[in-house]
mmCIF file of N, CA and C in Angstrom:
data_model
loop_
_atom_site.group_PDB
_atom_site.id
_atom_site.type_symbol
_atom_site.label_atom_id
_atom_site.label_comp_id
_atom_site.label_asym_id
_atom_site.label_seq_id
_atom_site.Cartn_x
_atom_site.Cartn_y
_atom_site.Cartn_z
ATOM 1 N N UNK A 1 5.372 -1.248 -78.625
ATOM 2 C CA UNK A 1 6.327 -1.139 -77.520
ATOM 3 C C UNK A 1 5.923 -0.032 -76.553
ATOM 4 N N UNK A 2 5.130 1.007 -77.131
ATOM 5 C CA UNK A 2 4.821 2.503 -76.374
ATOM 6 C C UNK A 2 3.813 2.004 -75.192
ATOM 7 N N UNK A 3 2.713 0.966 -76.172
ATOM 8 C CA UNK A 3 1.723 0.163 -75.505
ATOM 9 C C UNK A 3 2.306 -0.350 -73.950
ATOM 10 N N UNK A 4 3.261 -1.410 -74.635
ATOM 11 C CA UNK A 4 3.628 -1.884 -73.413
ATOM 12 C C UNK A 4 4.373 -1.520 -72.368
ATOM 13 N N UNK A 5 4.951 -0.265 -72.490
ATOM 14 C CA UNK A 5 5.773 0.343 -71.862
ATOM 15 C C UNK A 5 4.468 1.278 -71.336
ATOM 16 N N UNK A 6 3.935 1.715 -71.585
ATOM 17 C CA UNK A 6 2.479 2.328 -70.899
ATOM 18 C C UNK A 6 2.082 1.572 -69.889
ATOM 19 N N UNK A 7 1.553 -0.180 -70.234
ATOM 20 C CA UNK A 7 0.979 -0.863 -69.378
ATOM 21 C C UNK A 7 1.826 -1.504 -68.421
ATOM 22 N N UNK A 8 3.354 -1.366 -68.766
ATOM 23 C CA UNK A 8 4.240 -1.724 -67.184
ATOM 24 C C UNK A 8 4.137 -0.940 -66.139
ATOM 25 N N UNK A 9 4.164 0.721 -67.031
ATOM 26 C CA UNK A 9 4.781 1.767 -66.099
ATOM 27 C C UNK A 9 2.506 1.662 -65.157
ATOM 28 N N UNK A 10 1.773 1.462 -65.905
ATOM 29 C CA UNK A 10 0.665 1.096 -65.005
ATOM 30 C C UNK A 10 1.286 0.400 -63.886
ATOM 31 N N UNK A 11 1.039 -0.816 -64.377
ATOM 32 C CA UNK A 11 1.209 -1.903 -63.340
ATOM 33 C C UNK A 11 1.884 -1.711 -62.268
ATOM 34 N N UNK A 12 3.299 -0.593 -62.331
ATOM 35 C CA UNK A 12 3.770 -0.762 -61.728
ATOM 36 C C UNK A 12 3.630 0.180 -60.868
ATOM 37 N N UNK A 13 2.673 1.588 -61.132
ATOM 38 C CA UNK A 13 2.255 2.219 -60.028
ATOM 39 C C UNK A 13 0.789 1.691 -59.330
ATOM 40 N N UNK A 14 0.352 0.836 -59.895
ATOM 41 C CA UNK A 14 -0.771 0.282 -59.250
ATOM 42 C C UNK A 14 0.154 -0.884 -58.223
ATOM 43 N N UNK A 15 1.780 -1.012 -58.307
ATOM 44 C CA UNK A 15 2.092 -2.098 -57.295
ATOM 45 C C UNK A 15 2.775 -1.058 -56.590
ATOM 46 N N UNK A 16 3.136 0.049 -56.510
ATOM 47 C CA UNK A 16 3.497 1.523 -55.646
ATOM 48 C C UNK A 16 2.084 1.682 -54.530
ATOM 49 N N UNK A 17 1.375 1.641 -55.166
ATOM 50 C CA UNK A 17 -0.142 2.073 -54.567
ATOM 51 C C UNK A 17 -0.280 1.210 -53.480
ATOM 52 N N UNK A 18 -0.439 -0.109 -53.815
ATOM 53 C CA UNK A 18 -0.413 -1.234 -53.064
ATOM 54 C C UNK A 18 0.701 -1.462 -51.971
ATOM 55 N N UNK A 19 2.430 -1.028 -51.993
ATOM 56 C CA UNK A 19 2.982 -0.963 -51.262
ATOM 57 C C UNK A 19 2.749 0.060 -50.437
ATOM 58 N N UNK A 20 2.715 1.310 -51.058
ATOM 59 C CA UNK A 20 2.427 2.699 -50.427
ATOM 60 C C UNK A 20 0.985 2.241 -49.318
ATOM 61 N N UNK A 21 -0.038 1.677 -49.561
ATOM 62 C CA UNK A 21 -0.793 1.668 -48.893
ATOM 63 C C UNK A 21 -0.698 0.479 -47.681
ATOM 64 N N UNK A 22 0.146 -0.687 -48.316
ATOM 65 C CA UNK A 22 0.194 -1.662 -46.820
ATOM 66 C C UNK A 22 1.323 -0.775 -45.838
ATOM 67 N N UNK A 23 2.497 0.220 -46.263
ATOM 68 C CA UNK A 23 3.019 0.792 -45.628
ATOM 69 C C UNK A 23 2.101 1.677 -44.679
ATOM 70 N N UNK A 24 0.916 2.506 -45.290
ATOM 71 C CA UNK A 24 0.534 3.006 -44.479
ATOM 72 C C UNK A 24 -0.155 2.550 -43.353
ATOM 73 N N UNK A 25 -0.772 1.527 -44.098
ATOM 74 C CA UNK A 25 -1.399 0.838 -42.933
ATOM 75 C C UNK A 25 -0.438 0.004 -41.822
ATOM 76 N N UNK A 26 0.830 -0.356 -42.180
ATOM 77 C CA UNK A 26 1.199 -0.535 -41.698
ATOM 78 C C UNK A 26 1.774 0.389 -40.242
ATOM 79 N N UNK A 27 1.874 1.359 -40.612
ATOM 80 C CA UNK A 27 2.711 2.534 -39.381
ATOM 81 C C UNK A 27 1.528 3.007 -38.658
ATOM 82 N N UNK A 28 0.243 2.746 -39.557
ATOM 83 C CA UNK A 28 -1.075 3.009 -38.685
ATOM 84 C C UNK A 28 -1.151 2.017 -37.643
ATOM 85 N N UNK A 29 -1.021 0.646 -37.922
ATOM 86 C CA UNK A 29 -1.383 -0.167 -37.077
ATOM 87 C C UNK A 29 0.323 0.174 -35.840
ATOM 88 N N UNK A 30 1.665 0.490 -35.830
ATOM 89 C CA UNK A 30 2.670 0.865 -35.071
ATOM 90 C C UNK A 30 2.349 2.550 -34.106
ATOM 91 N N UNK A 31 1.461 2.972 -34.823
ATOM 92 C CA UNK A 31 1.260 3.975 -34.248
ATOM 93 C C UNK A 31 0.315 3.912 -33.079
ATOM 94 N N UNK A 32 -0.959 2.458 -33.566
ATOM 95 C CA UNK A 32 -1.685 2.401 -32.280
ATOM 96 C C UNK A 32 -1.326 1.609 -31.092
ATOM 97 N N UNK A 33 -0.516 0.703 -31.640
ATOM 98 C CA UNK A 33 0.786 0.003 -30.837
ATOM 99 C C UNK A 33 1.203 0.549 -30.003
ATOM 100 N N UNK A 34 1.715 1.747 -30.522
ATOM 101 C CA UNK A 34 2.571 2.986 -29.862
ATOM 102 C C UNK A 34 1.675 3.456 -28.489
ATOM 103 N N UNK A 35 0.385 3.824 -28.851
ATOM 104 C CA UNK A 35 -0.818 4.460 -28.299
ATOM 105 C C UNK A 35 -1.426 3.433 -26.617
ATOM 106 N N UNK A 36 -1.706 2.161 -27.568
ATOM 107 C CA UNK A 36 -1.788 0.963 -26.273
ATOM 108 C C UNK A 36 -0.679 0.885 -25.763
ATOM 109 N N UNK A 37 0.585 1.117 -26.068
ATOM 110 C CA UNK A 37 1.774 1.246 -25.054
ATOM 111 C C UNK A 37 1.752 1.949 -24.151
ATOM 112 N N UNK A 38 1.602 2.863 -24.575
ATOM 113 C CA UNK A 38 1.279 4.416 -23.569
ATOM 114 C C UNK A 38 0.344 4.539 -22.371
ATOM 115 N N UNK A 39 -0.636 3.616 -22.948
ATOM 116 C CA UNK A 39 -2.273 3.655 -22.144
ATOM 117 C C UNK A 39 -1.904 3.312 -21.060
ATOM 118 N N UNK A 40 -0.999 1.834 -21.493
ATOM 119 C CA UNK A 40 -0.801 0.695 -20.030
ATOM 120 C C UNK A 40 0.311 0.902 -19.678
ATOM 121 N N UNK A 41 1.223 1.740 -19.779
ATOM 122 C CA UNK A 41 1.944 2.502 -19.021
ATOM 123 C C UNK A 41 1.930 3.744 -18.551
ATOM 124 N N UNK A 42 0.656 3.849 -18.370
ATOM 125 C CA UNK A 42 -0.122 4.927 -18.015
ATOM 126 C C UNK A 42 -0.833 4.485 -16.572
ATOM 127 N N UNK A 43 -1.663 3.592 -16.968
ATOM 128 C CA UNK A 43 -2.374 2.553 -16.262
ATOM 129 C C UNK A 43 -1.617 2.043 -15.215
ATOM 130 N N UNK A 44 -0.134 1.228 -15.704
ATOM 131 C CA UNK A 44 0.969 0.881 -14.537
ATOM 132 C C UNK A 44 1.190 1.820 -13.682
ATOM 133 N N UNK A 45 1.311 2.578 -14.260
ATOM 134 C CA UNK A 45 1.903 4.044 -13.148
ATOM 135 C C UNK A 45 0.874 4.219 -12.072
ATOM 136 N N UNK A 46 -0.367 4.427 -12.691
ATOM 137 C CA UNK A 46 -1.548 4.698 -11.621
ATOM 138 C C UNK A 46 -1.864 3.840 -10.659
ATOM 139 N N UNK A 47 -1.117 2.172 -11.126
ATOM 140 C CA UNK A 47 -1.637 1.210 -9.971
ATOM 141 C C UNK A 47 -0.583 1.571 -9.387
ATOM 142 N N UNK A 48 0.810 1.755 -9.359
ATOM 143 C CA UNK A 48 1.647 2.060 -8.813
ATOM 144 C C UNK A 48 1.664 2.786 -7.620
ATOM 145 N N UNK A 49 1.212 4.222 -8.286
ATOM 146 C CA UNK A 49 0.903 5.148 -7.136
ATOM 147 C C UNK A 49 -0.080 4.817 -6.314
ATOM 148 N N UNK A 50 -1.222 4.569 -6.443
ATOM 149 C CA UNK A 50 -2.037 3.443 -5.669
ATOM 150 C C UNK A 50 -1.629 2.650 -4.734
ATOM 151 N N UNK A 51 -0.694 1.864 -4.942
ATOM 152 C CA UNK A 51 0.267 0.929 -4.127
ATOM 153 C C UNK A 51 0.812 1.749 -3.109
ATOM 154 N N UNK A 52 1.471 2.372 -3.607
ATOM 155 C CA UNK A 52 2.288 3.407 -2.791
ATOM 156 C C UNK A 52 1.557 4.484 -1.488
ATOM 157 N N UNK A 53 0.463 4.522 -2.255
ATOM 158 C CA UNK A 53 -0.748 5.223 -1.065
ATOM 159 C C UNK A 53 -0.986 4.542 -0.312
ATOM 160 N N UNK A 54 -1.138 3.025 -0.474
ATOM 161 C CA UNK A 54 -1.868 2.145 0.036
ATOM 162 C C UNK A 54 -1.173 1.709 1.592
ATOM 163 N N UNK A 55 0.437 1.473 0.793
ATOM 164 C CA UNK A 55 1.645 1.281 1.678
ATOM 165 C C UNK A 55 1.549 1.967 3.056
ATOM 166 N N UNK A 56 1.722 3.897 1.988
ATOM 167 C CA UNK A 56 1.921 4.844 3.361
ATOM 168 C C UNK A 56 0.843 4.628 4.125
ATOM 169 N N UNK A 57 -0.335 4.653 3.908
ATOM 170 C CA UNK A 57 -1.865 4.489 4.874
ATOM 171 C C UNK A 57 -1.746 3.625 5.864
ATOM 172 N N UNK A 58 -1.178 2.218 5.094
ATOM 173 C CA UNK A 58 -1.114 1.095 6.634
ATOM 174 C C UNK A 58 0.089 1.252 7.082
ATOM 175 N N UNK A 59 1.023 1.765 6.371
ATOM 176 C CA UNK A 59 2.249 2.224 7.303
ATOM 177 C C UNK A 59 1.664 3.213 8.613
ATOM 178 N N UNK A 60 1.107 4.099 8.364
ATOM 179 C CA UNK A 60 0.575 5.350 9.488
ATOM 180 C C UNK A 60 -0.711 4.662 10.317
ATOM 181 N N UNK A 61 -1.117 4.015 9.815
ATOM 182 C CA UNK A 61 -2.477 2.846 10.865
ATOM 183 C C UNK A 61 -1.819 1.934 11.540
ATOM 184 N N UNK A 62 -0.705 0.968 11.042
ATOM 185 C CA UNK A 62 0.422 0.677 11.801
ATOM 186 C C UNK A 62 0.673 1.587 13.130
ATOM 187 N N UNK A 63 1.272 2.437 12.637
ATOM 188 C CA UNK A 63 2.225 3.224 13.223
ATOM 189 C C UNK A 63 1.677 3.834 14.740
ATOM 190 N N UNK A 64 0.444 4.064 13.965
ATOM 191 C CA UNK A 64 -0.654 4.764 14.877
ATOM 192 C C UNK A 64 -1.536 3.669 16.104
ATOM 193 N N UNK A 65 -1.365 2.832 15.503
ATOM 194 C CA UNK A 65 -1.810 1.542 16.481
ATOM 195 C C UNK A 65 -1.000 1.105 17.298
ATOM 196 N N UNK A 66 0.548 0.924 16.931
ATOM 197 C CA UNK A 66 1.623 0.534 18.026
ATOM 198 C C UNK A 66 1.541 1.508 18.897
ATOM 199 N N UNK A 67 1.293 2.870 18.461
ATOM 200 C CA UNK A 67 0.890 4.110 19.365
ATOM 201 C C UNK A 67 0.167 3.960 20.895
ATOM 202 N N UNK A 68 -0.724 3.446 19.995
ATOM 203 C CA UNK A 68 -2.266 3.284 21.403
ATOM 204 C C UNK A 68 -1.763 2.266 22.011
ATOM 205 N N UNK A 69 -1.624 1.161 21.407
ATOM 206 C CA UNK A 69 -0.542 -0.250 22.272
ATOM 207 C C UNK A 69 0.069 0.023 23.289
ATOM 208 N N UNK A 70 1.194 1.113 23.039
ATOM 209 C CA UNK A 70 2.152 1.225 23.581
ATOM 210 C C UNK A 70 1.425 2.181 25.080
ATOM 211 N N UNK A 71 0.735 3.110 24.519
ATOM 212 C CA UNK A 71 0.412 3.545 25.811
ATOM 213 C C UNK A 71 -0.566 2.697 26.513
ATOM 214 N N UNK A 72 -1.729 2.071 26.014
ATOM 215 C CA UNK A 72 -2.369 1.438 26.960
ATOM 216 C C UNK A 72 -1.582 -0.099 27.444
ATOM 217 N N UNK A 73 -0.061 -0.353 27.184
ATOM 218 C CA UNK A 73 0.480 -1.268 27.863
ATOM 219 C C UNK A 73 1.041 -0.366 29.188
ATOM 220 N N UNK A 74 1.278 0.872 28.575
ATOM 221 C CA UNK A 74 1.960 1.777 29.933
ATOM 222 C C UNK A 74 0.861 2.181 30.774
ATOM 223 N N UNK A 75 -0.133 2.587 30.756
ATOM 224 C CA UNK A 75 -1.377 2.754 31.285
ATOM 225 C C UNK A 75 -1.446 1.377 32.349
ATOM 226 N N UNK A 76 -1.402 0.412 31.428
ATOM 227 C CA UNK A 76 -1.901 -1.260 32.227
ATOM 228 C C UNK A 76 -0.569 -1.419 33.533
ATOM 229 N N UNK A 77 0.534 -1.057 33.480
ATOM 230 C CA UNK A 77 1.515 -1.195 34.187
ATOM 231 C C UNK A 77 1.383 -0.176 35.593
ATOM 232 N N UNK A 78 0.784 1.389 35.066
ATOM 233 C CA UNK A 78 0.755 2.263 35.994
ATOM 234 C C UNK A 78 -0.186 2.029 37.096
ATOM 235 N N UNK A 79 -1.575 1.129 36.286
ATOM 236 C CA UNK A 79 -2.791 0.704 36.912
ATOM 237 C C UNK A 79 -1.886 -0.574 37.977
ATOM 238 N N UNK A 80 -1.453 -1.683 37.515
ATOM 239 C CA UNK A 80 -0.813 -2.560 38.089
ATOM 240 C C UNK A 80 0.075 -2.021 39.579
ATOM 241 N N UNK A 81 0.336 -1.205 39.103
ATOM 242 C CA UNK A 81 1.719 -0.386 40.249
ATOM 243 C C UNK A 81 0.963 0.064 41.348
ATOM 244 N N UNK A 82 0.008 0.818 40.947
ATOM 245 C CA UNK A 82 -1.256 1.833 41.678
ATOM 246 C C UNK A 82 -1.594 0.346 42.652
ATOM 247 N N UNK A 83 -1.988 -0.592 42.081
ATOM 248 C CA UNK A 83 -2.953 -1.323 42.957
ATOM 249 C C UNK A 83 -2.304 -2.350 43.432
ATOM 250 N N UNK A 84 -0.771 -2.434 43.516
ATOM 251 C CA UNK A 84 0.298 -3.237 43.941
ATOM 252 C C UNK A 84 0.625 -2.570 44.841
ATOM 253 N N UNK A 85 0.879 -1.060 45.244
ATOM 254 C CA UNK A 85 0.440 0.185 46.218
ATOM 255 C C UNK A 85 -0.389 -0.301 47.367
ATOM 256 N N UNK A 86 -1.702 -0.298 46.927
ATOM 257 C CA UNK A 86 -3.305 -0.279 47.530
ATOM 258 C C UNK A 86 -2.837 -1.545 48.139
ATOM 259 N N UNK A 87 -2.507 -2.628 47.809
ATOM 260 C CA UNK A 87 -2.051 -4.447 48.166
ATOM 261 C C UNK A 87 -1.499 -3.989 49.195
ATOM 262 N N UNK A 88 -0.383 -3.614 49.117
ATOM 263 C CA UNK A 88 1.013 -2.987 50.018
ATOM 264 C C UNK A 88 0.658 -2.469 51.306
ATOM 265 N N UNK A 89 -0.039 -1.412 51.038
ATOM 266 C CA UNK A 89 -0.725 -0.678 51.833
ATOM 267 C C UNK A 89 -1.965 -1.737 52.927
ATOM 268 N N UNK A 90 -2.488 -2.210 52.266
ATOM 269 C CA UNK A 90 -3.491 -2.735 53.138
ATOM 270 C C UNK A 90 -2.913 -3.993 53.943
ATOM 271 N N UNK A 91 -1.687 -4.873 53.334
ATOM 272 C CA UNK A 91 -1.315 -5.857 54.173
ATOM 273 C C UNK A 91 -0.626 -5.196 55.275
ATOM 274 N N UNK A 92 -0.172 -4.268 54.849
ATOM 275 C CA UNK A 92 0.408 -3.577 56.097
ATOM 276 C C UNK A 92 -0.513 -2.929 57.531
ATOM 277 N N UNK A 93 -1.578 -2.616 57.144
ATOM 278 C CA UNK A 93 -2.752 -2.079 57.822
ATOM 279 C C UNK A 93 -2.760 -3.539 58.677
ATOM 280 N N UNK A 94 -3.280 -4.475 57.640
ATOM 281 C CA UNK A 94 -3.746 -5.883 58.223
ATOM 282 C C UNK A 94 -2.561 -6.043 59.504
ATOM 283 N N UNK A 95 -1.439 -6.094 59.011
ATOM 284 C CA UNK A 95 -0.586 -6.648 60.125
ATOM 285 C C UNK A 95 -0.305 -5.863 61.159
ATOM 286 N N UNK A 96 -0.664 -3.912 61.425
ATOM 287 C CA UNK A 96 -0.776 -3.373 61.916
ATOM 288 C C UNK A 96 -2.287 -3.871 62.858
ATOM 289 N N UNK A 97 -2.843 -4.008 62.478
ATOM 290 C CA UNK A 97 -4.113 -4.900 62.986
ATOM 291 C C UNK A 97 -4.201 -5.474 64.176
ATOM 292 N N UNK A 98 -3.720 -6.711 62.941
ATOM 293 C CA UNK A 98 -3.222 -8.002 63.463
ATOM 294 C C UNK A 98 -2.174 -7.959 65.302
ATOM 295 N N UNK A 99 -1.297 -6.861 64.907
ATOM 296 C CA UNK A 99 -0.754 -6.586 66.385
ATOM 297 C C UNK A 99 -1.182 -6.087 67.152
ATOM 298 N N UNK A 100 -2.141 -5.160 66.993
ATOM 299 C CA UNK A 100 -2.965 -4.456 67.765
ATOM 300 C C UNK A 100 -4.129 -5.307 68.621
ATOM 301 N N UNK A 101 -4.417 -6.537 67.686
ATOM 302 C CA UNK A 101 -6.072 -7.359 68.479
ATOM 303 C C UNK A 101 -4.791 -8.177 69.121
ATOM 304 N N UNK A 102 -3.823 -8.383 68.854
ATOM 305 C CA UNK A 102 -2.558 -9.516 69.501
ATOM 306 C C UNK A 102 -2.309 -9.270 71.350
ATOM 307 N N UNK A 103 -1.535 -7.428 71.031
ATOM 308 C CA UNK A 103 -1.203 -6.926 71.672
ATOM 309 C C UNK A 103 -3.045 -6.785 72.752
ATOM 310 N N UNK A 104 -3.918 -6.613 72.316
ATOM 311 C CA UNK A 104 -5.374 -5.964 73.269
ATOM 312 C C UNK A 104 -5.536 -7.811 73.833
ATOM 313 N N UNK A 105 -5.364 -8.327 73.257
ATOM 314 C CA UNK A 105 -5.715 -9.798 73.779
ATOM 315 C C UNK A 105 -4.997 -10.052 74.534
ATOM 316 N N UNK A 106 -3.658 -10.066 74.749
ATOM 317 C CA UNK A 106 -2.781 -10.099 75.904
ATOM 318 C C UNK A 106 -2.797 -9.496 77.091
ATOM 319 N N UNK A 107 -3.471 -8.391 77.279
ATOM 320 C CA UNK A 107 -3.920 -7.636 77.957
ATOM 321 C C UNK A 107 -5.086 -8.060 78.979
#
């Protein structure tokens, strides 16, 4: 009986051993779980901020382009005005002219 009570209480830390060890391996393999969790939410974050750089950059190249737009549409208008002026000016000359060879021809 001592026998067999010897070879249970074996058996049965050789089935301790065996649990004890798939446990460990088990929390080993949760721990790297844990670890690749971390990585790629690590990883997310960085594309994230990335994004976010990316955003502000063409937000301010945007921003900076409606810029130049805006003035060289005001530029194009001032040029327009200037030489809607010069137009103005010269039909008026013309018809000042025009009365003058009118008026010398009548003469």
């Amino acid at each position: 009986l001592t026998d067999d009570c010897q070879v249970m209480g074996e058996e049965l830390a050789v089935m301790r051993g065996h649990k004890d060890g798939r446990t460990e391996l088990l929390m080993e393999q949760q721990r790297e779980q844990q670890r690749e969790i971390e990585r790629l939410r690590t990883e997310l974050n960085s594309q994230q901020e990335a994004r976010k750089t990316q955003v502000a950059t063409l937000s301010d190249f945007k921003a900076k382009e409606e810029l130049k737009l805006s003035e060289q549409i005001k530029n194009l208008h001032q040029e327009v005005s200037a030489q809607d002026q010069r137009l103005r000016e010269m039909q008026t000359q013309l018809h000042q002219s025009l009365s003058e060879l009118e008026i010398a021809k009548s003469e």
